[in-house]
Amino acid sequence: VELTRAQYEVLINALQIASTVYGVMGDMVDNKYKKQSGELDELESCLLENAEELGLSEMVDVFQGKKVVHEEYLNKVIDDLSEYEEYSFWDLLARKLAGRDLLRKLGEEKLRAMDDREYMHAEYPIEDEYHKEFEEHGLERVEIKKR
């Protein structure tokens, strides 16, 4: 497979992100993800062996005799993942709260009777309200009620 310099950088970046995600999943969820993380690391190592050919030697460091991504590129991946996590947090929180509210409003039986499109149309306005709330106030007004 022949890649341009830009495609090569994109591929290495994607492998870094995937490897990080699978590594975290392997540590926190299940060992099957750790195996996949290792396989991604091996693939990245293999690709980094050819970085010089594309004029990307600045992308590579050597650590314990193995070629690894240079810290500058790694930091970009960390920044990208941090931004993704921030977005995901707010999106998932809004979606989960909207789903909870819809369940309370309609009940389990009505929710199960809905198809996906109906559910999305019912849930979206509630989710959108949570997004607006979080954009304006963050977690400031989120509290757990004591019973």
Coordinates of N, CA, C and O in Angstrom, one line a residue:
V1 N 0.8 -1.2 0.0 CA 0.0 0.0 0.0 C 0.9 1.2 0.0 O 1.8 1.4 0.8
E2 N 0.7 2.1 -0.9 CA 1.4 3.3 -1.0 C 0.6 4.5 -0.4 O -0.6 4.6 -0.7
L3 N 1.2 5.2 0.5 CA 0.5 6.3 1.2 C 1.2 7.6 1.0 O 2.5 7.6 0.9
T4 N 0.5 8.7 0.9 CA 1.2 10.0 0.9 C 1.6 10.3 2.3 O 1.2 9.7 3.3
R5 N 2.4 11.3 2.4 CA 2.9 11.8 3.7 C 1.7 12.1 4.6 O 1.6 11.7 5.8
A6 N 0.7 12.9 4.1 CA -0.5 13.3 4.9 C -1.3 12.0 5.3 O -1.8 12.0 6.4
Q7 N -1.5 11.1 4.4 CA -2.3 9.9 4.7 C -1.5 9.1 5.8 O -2.2 8.5 6.7
Y8 N -0.2 9.0 5.7 CA 0.6 8.3 6.7 C 0.4 8.9 8.1 O 0.1 8.2 9.1
E9 N 0.4 10.3 8.1 CA 0.2 10.9 9.4 C -1.2 10.7 10.0 O -1.3 10.4 11.2
V10 N -2.2 10.7 9.1 CA -3.6 10.5 9.5 C -3.7 9.0 10.1 O -4.3 8.8 11.1
L11 N -3.1 8.1 9.4 CA -3.1 6.7 9.8 C -2.5 6.5 11.1 O -3.0 5.8 12.0
I12 N -1.3 7.1 11.3 CA -0.6 6.9 12.6 C -1.4 7.6 13.7 O -1.6 7.0 14.8
N13 N -2.0 8.7 13.4 CA -2.9 9.4 14.4 C -4.1 8.5 14.8 O -4.4 8.4 16.0
A14 N -4.7 7.9 13.8 CA -5.9 7.1 14.0 C -5.5 5.8 14.8 O -6.2 5.4 15.7
L15 N -4.3 5.3 14.5 CA -3.8 4.1 15.3 C -3.5 4.5 16.7 O -3.8 3.7 17.7
Q16 N -3.0 5.7 17.0 CA -2.7 6.1 18.3 C -4.0 6.2 19.1 O -4.1 5.8 20.3
I17 N -5.0 6.8 18.5 CA -6.3 7.0 19.2 C -6.9 5.7 19.5 O -7.4 5.4 20.6
A18 N -7.0 4.8 18.5 CA -7.6 3.5 18.6 C -6.8 2.7 19.7 O -7.5 2.1 20.6
S19 N -5.5 2.7 19.7 CA -4.7 2.0 20.6 C -5.0 2.5 22.1 O -5.1 1.7 23.0
T20 N -5.1 3.8 22.2 CA -5.3 4.4 23.5 C -6.7 4.0 24.0 O -6.9 3.6 25.2
V21 N -7.7 4.1 23.2 CA -9.1 3.7 23.6 C -9.1 2.2 24.0 O -9.6 1.8 25.0
Y22 N -8.5 1.3 23.1 CA -8.5 -0.1 23.5 C -7.7 -0.4 24.7 O -8.0 -1.3 25.5
G23 N -6.6 0.4 24.9 CA -5.8 0.2 26.1 C -6.6 0.5 27.4 O -6.6 -0.3 28.3
V24 N -7.3 1.6 27.4 CA -8.2 2.0 28.5 C -9.2 0.9 28.7 O -9.5 0.5 29.8
M25 N -9.9 0.5 27.6 CA -10.9 -0.5 27.7 C -10.3 -1.8 28.3 O -11.0 -2.5 29.1
G26 N -9.1 -2.2 27.9 CA -8.5 -3.4 28.4 C -8.2 -3.3 29.9 O -8.3 -4.3 30.6
D27 N -7.8 -2.1 30.3 CA -7.5 -1.9 31.8 C -8.8 -1.8 32.6 O -8.8 -2.3 33.7
M28 N -9.9 -1.3 32.0 CA -11.1 -1.1 32.8 C -12.3 -2.0 32.6 O -13.1 -2.2 33.4
V29 N -12.3 -2.6 31.4 CA -13.5 -3.4 31.0 C -13.2 -4.9 30.9 O -13.7 -5.7 31.6
D30 N -12.3 -5.2 29.9 CA -12.2 -6.6 29.6 C -10.8 -6.8 28.9 O -10.4 -6.0 28.1
N31 N -10.1 -7.9 29.2 CA -8.8 -8.2 28.6 C -8.8 -8.3 27.1 O -7.8 -8.2 26.4
K32 N -10.0 -8.7 26.5 CA -10.0 -8.8 25.0 C -9.6 -7.5 24.3 O -9.0 -7.5 23.3
Y33 N -9.9 -6.4 25.0 CA -9.5 -5.1 24.4 C -8.0 -4.8 24.6 O -7.4 -4.2 23.7
K34 N -7.4 -5.4 25.6 CA -6.0 -5.3 25.8 C -5.2 -6.0 24.7 O -4.2 -5.5 24.1
K35 N -5.8 -7.1 24.2 CA -5.2 -7.9 23.1 C -5.2 -7.0 21.8 O -4.3 -6.9 21.1
Q36 N -6.4 -6.4 21.6 CA -6.5 -5.6 20.4 C -5.6 -4.4 20.5 O -5.1 -3.9 19.5
S37 N -5.5 -3.8 21.7 CA -4.5 -2.7 21.9 C -3.1 -3.1 21.5 O -2.4 -2.4 20.8
G38 N -2.7 -4.3 21.9 CA -1.4 -4.8 21.6 C -1.2 -5.0 20.1 O -0.1 -4.7 19.6
E39 N -2.2 -5.5 19.5 CA -2.2 -5.7 18.0 C -2.1 -4.3 17.3 O -1.3 -4.2 16.3
L40 N -2.8 -3.3 17.8 CA -2.7 -2.0 17.2 C -1.3 -1.4 17.4 O -0.7 -0.7 16.5
D41 N -0.7 -1.6 18.6 CA 0.7 -1.2 18.8 C 1.7 -1.8 17.9 O 2.6 -1.1 17.4
E42 N 1.5 -3.1 17.6 CA 2.4 -3.8 16.7 C 2.3 -3.2 15.3 O 3.3 -3.0 14.6
L43 N 1.0 -3.0 14.9 CA 0.8 -2.4 13.5 C 1.5 -1.0 13.5 O 2.1 -0.7 12.5
E44 N 1.3 -0.2 14.5 CA 1.9 1.1 14.5 C 3.4 1.0 14.4 O 4.1 1.7 13.7
S45 N 4.0 0.1 15.2 CA 5.5 -0.1 15.2 C 5.9 -0.4 13.8 O 6.9 0.1 13.3
C46 N 5.2 -1.3 13.1 CA 5.5 -1.7 11.8 C 5.5 -0.5 10.8 O 6.4 -0.3 10.0
L47 N 4.5 0.3 10.9 CA 4.4 1.5 10.1 C 5.5 2.5 10.4 O 6.0 3.1 9.5
L48 N 5.8 2.6 11.7 CA 6.8 3.6 12.0 C 8.2 3.2 11.5 O 9.1 4.1 11.3
E49 N 8.4 2.0 11.2 CA 9.7 1.5 10.6 C 9.9 2.2 9.3 O 11.0 2.3 8.8
N50 N 8.8 2.6 8.6 CA 8.9 3.2 7.3 C 8.7 4.7 7.3 O 8.6 5.3 6.2
A51 N 8.7 5.3 8.4 CA 8.5 6.8 8.5 C 9.5 7.6 7.7 O 9.2 8.6 7.1
E52 N 10.8 7.2 7.8 CA 11.9 7.9 7.2 C 11.7 8.0 5.7 O 12.0 9.0 5.1
E53 N 11.2 6.9 5.1 CA 11.0 6.9 3.6 C 10.1 8.0 3.2 O 10.2 8.4 2.0
L54 N 9.1 8.4 4.0 CA 8.2 9.5 3.6 C 8.6 10.8 4.2 O 7.9 11.8 4.2
G55 N 9.8 10.9 4.7 CA 10.3 12.1 5.3 C 9.7 12.5 6.6 O 9.5 13.7 6.9
L56 N 9.3 11.5 7.4 CA 8.6 11.7 8.6 C 9.5 11.2 9.8 O 8.9 10.8 10.8
S57 N 10.8 11.3 9.7 CA 11.6 10.9 10.8 C 11.3 11.6 12.1 O 11.5 11.1 13.2
E58 N 10.9 12.9 12.0 CA 10.6 13.7 13.2 C 9.4 13.1 14.0 O 9.1 13.5 15.1
M59 N 8.6 12.2 13.3 CA 7.5 11.6 13.9 C 7.8 10.5 14.9 O 7.0 10.0 15.6
V60 N 9.1 10.0 14.8 CA 9.5 8.8 15.5 C 10.6 9.0 16.5 O 11.5 9.8 16.4
D61 N 10.4 8.4 17.7 CA 11.4 8.3 18.7 C 11.7 6.8 18.9 O 10.9 5.9 18.4
V62 N 12.8 6.5 19.6 CA 13.1 5.2 19.9 C 13.0 5.0 21.4 O 13.6 5.8 22.2
F63 N 12.3 4.1 21.9 CA 12.1 3.8 23.3 C 12.3 2.3 23.6 O 11.6 1.5 23.0
Q64 N 13.3 2.0 24.4 CA 13.6 0.6 24.7 C 13.8 -0.2 23.4 O 13.3 -1.3 23.3
G65 N 14.5 0.4 22.5 CA 14.9 -0.3 21.2 C 13.7 -0.4 20.3 O 13.9 -1.0 19.2
K66 N 12.6 0.2 20.6 CA 11.4 0.1 19.7 C 11.0 1.5 19.2 O 11.1 2.5 19.9
K67 N 10.6 1.6 17.9 CA 10.2 2.8 17.4 C 8.8 3.1 17.9 O 7.9 2.3 17.8
V68 N 8.6 4.4 18.4 CA 7.4 4.8 18.9 C 7.1 6.2 18.4 O 8.0 6.9 17.9
V69 N 5.9 6.7 18.5 CA 5.5 8.0 18.1 C 6.2 9.1 19.0 O 6.2 9.0 20.2
H70 N 6.7 10.1 18.3 CA 7.4 11.2 19.0 C 6.4 11.9 20.0 O 5.2 11.9 19.7
E71 N 6.9 12.4 21.1 CA 6.0 13.0 22.1 C 5.1 14.1 21.6 O 3.9 14.2 22.0
E72 N 5.6 14.9 20.6 CA 4.7 16.0 20.0 C 3.5 15.4 19.4 O 2.4 15.9 19.6
Y73 N 3.6 14.3 18.7 CA 2.4 13.7 18.0 C 1.5 13.0 19.1 O 0.3 13.1 19.0
L74 N 2.2 12.4 20.1 CA 1.4 11.8 21.1 C 0.6 12.8 21.9 O -0.6 12.6 22.2
N75 N 1.2 14.0 22.1 CA 0.5 15.1 22.8 C -0.8 15.5 22.1 O -1.8 15.9 22.6
K76 N -0.6 15.6 20.7 CA -1.8 15.9 19.9 C -2.9 14.9 20.0 O -4.1 15.3 20.2
V77 N -2.5 13.7 20.1 CA -3.5 12.6 20.3 C -4.2 12.7 21.6 O -5.4 12.7 21.7
I78 N -3.4 13.0 22.6 CA -4.0 13.2 24.0 C -4.9 14.4 24.0 O -6.0 14.3 24.6
D79 N -4.6 15.5 23.4 CA -5.4 16.7 23.3 C -6.7 16.3 22.5 O -7.8 16.7 23.0
D80 N -6.6 15.6 21.4 CA -7.8 15.2 20.7 C -8.7 14.3 21.5 O -10.0 14.5 21.5
L81 N -8.2 13.4 22.2 CA -9.0 12.5 23.0 C -9.6 13.2 24.2 O -10.7 13.0 24.6
S82 N -8.9 14.2 24.8 CA -9.5 15.0 25.9 C -10.7 15.8 25.4 O -11.7 15.9 26.1
E83 N -10.5 16.4 24.2 CA -11.6 17.1 23.6 C -12.8 16.2 23.4 O -14.0 16.5 23.6
Y84 N -12.6 15.0 22.8 CA -13.6 14.0 22.6 C -14.3 13.6 23.9 O -15.5 13.5 23.9
E85 N -13.5 13.3 24.9 CA -14.1 12.9 26.2 C -15.0 14.0 26.8 O -16.1 13.7 27.3
E86 N -14.6 15.3 26.6 CA -15.4 16.4 27.1 C -16.7 16.4 26.4 O -17.8 16.6 27.0
Y87 N -16.7 16.4 25.1 CA -17.9 16.4 24.3 C -18.8 15.2 24.6 O -20.0 15.3 24.8
S88 N -18.1 14.0 24.7 CA -18.9 12.8 25.0 C -19.6 12.8 26.3 O -20.7 12.4 26.5
F89 N -18.9 13.4 27.3 CA -19.5 13.5 28.7 C -20.8 14.2 28.6 O -21.8 13.8 29.1
W90 N -20.8 15.5 28.1 CA -22.0 16.3 28.0 C -23.1 15.7 27.2 O -24.2 15.7 27.5
D91 N -22.7 15.1 26.1 CA -23.7 14.5 25.2 C -24.3 13.3 25.8 O -25.5 13.1 25.8
L92 N -23.5 12.4 26.4 CA -24.1 11.2 27.1 C -24.9 11.6 28.3 O -26.0 11.0 28.5
L93 N -24.5 12.5 29.1 CA -25.3 13.0 30.2 C -26.6 13.5 29.8 O -27.7 13.1 30.3
A94 N -26.6 14.3 28.8 CA -27.9 14.9 28.2 C -28.8 13.7 27.7 O -30.0 13.7 28.0
R95 N -28.2 12.8 27.0 CA -29.0 11.7 26.4 C -29.6 10.8 27.5 O -30.7 10.4 27.5
K96 N -28.8 10.5 28.5 CA -29.2 9.6 29.6 C -30.3 10.3 30.4 O -31.3 9.6 30.8
L97 N -30.2 11.5 30.7 CA -31.2 12.2 31.5 C -32.5 12.4 30.7 O -33.6 12.2 31.2
A98 N -32.4 12.6 29.4 CA -33.5 12.7 28.5 C -34.3 11.4 28.4 O -35.5 11.3 28.5
G99 N -33.5 10.3 28.3 CA -34.1 9.0 28.3 C -34.8 8.7 29.6 O -35.9 8.1 29.6
R100 N -34.2 9.1 30.7 CA -34.8 8.9 32.0 C -36.2 9.7 32.1 O -37.2 9.1 32.5
D101 N -36.1 10.9 31.7 CA -37.3 11.8 31.8 C -38.4 11.2 30.9 O -39.6 11.3 31.2
L102 N -38.0 10.8 29.7 CA -39.0 10.2 28.8 C -39.7 9.0 29.4 O -40.9 8.8 29.3
L103 N -38.9 8.1 30.0 CA -39.4 6.9 30.7 C -40.4 7.3 31.8 O -41.5 6.8 31.9
R104 N -40.0 8.3 32.5 CA -40.9 8.8 33.6 C -42.2 9.4 33.0 O -43.3 9.2 33.6
K105 N -42.1 10.1 31.9 CA -43.3 10.7 31.3 C -44.2 9.7 30.6 O -45.4 9.8 30.8
L106 N -43.7 8.8 29.9 CA -44.5 7.9 29.1 C -44.7 6.5 29.7 O -45.7 5.8 29.3
G107 N -43.8 6.1 30.5 CA -43.8 4.7 31.0 C -43.1 3.7 30.1 O -43.0 3.9 28.9
E108 N -42.7 2.6 30.7 CA -42.0 1.6 30.0 C -42.8 1.0 28.8 O -42.2 0.7 27.8
E109 N -44.0 0.7 29.1 CA -44.8 0.1 28.0 C -44.9 0.9 26.7 O -44.7 0.4 25.6
K110 N -45.2 2.2 26.9 CA -45.2 3.1 25.7 C -43.9 3.2 25.0 O -43.8 3.3 23.8
L111 N -42.8 3.3 25.8 CA -41.5 3.4 25.2 C -41.2 2.1 24.4 O -40.6 2.2 23.3
R112 N -41.5 1.0 24.9 CA -41.2 -0.3 24.2 C -42.0 -0.4 22.9 O -41.6 -1.0 21.9
A113 N -43.2 0.3 22.9 CA -44.0 0.2 21.7 C -43.5 1.2 20.6 O -43.9 1.0 19.4
M114 N -42.6 2.1 20.9 CA -42.1 3.1 19.9 C -41.0 2.4 19.1 O -40.2 1.6 19.5
D115 N -41.0 2.8 17.8 CA -39.9 2.5 17.0 C -38.8 3.5 17.2 O -39.0 4.5 17.9
D116 N -37.6 3.3 16.6 CA -36.5 4.1 16.8 C -36.8 5.6 16.5 O -36.4 6.5 17.2
R117 N -37.4 5.8 15.3 CA -37.7 7.2 14.9 C -38.6 7.9 15.8 O -38.4 9.0 16.2
E118 N -39.6 7.2 16.3 CA -40.6 7.8 17.2 C -39.9 8.2 18.5 O -40.1 9.3 19.1
Y119 N -39.0 7.3 19.0 CA -38.3 7.5 20.2 C -37.4 8.7 20.0 O -37.4 9.6 20.9
M120 N -36.6 8.8 18.9 CA -35.8 10.0 18.7 C -36.5 11.3 18.7 O -36.1 12.3 19.3
H121 N -37.7 11.3 18.0 CA -38.5 12.5 18.0 C -39.0 12.9 19.3 O -39.2 14.1 19.6
A122 N -39.3 11.9 20.2 CA -39.8 12.2 21.5 C -38.7 12.6 22.4 O -38.8 13.5 23.3
E123 N -37.5 12.0 22.3 CA -36.4 12.3 23.2 C -35.6 13.5 22.8 O -35.2 14.3 23.7
Y124 N -35.5 13.8 21.6 CA -34.6 14.9 21.1 C -34.9 16.3 21.8 O -34.0 17.0 22.3
P125 N -36.2 16.7 21.9 CA -36.5 18.0 22.5 C -36.0 18.1 24.0 O -35.5 19.1 24.4
I126 N -36.2 17.0 24.6 CA -35.8 16.9 26.1 C -34.2 17.0 26.1 O -33.7 17.7 26.9
E127 N -33.6 16.2 25.3 CA -32.1 16.2 25.2 C -31.6 17.6 24.9 O -30.6 18.0 25.5
D128 N -32.2 18.2 23.9 CA -31.8 19.6 23.5 C -31.9 20.5 24.7 O -31.0 21.4 24.9
E129 N -32.9 20.4 25.5 CA -33.0 21.3 26.7 C -31.9 21.1 27.7 O -31.3 22.0 28.2
Y130 N -31.5 19.8 27.9 CA -30.3 19.5 28.7 C -29.1 20.1 28.1 O -28.3 20.7 28.8
H131 N -28.9 20.0 26.8 CA -27.7 20.6 26.2 C -27.6 22.1 26.4 O -26.6 22.6 26.8
K132 N -28.8 22.7 26.3 CA -28.8 24.2 26.5 C -28.5 24.5 28.0 O -27.7 25.4 28.3
E133 N -29.0 23.7 28.9 CA -28.8 23.9 30.3 C -27.3 23.8 30.6 O -26.7 24.6 31.3
F134 N -26.7 22.7 30.1 CA -25.3 22.4 30.4 C -24.4 23.5 29.7 O -23.3 23.9 30.3
E135 N -24.7 24.0 28.5 CA -23.9 25.0 27.9 C -23.9 26.3 28.7 O -22.9 27.0 28.9
E136 N -25.1 26.6 29.3 CA -25.2 27.8 30.1 C -24.7 27.7 31.5 O -24.1 28.6 32.0
H137 N -25.0 26.6 32.1 CA -24.7 26.4 33.6 C -23.7 25.3 33.9 O -23.4 25.2 35.1
G138 N -23.3 24.5 33.0 CA -22.4 23.4 33.3 C -23.1 22.5 34.3 O -24.3 22.2 34.2
L139 N -22.4 22.1 35.3 CA -23.0 21.2 36.4 C -23.5 22.0 37.6 O -23.9 21.4 38.6
E140 N -23.4 23.3 37.5 CA -23.8 24.2 38.6 C -25.1 23.8 39.2 O -25.3 23.9 40.4
R141 N -26.1 23.5 38.4 CA -27.5 23.3 38.9 C -27.9 21.8 38.9 O -29.0 21.5 39.1
V142 N -26.9 20.9 38.7 CA -27.1 19.5 38.8 C -26.9 19.0 40.2 O -25.9 19.3 40.8
E143 N -27.9 18.4 40.8 CA -27.9 18.0 42.2 C -28.6 16.6 42.3 O -29.5 16.3 41.6
I144 N -28.2 15.9 43.3 CA -28.9 14.7 43.6 C -29.8 15.0 44.8 O -29.4 15.5 45.8
K145 N -31.1 14.6 44.6 CA -32.1 14.9 45.6 C -31.9 13.8 46.7 O -31.8 12.6 46.4
K146 N -32.0 14.2 47.9 CA -32.0 13.3 49.0 C -33.4 12.9 49.3 O -34.3 13.8 49.4
R147 N -33.7 11.6 49.5 CA -35.0 11.2 49.8 C -35.3 11.1 51.2 O -34.6 10.8 52.0

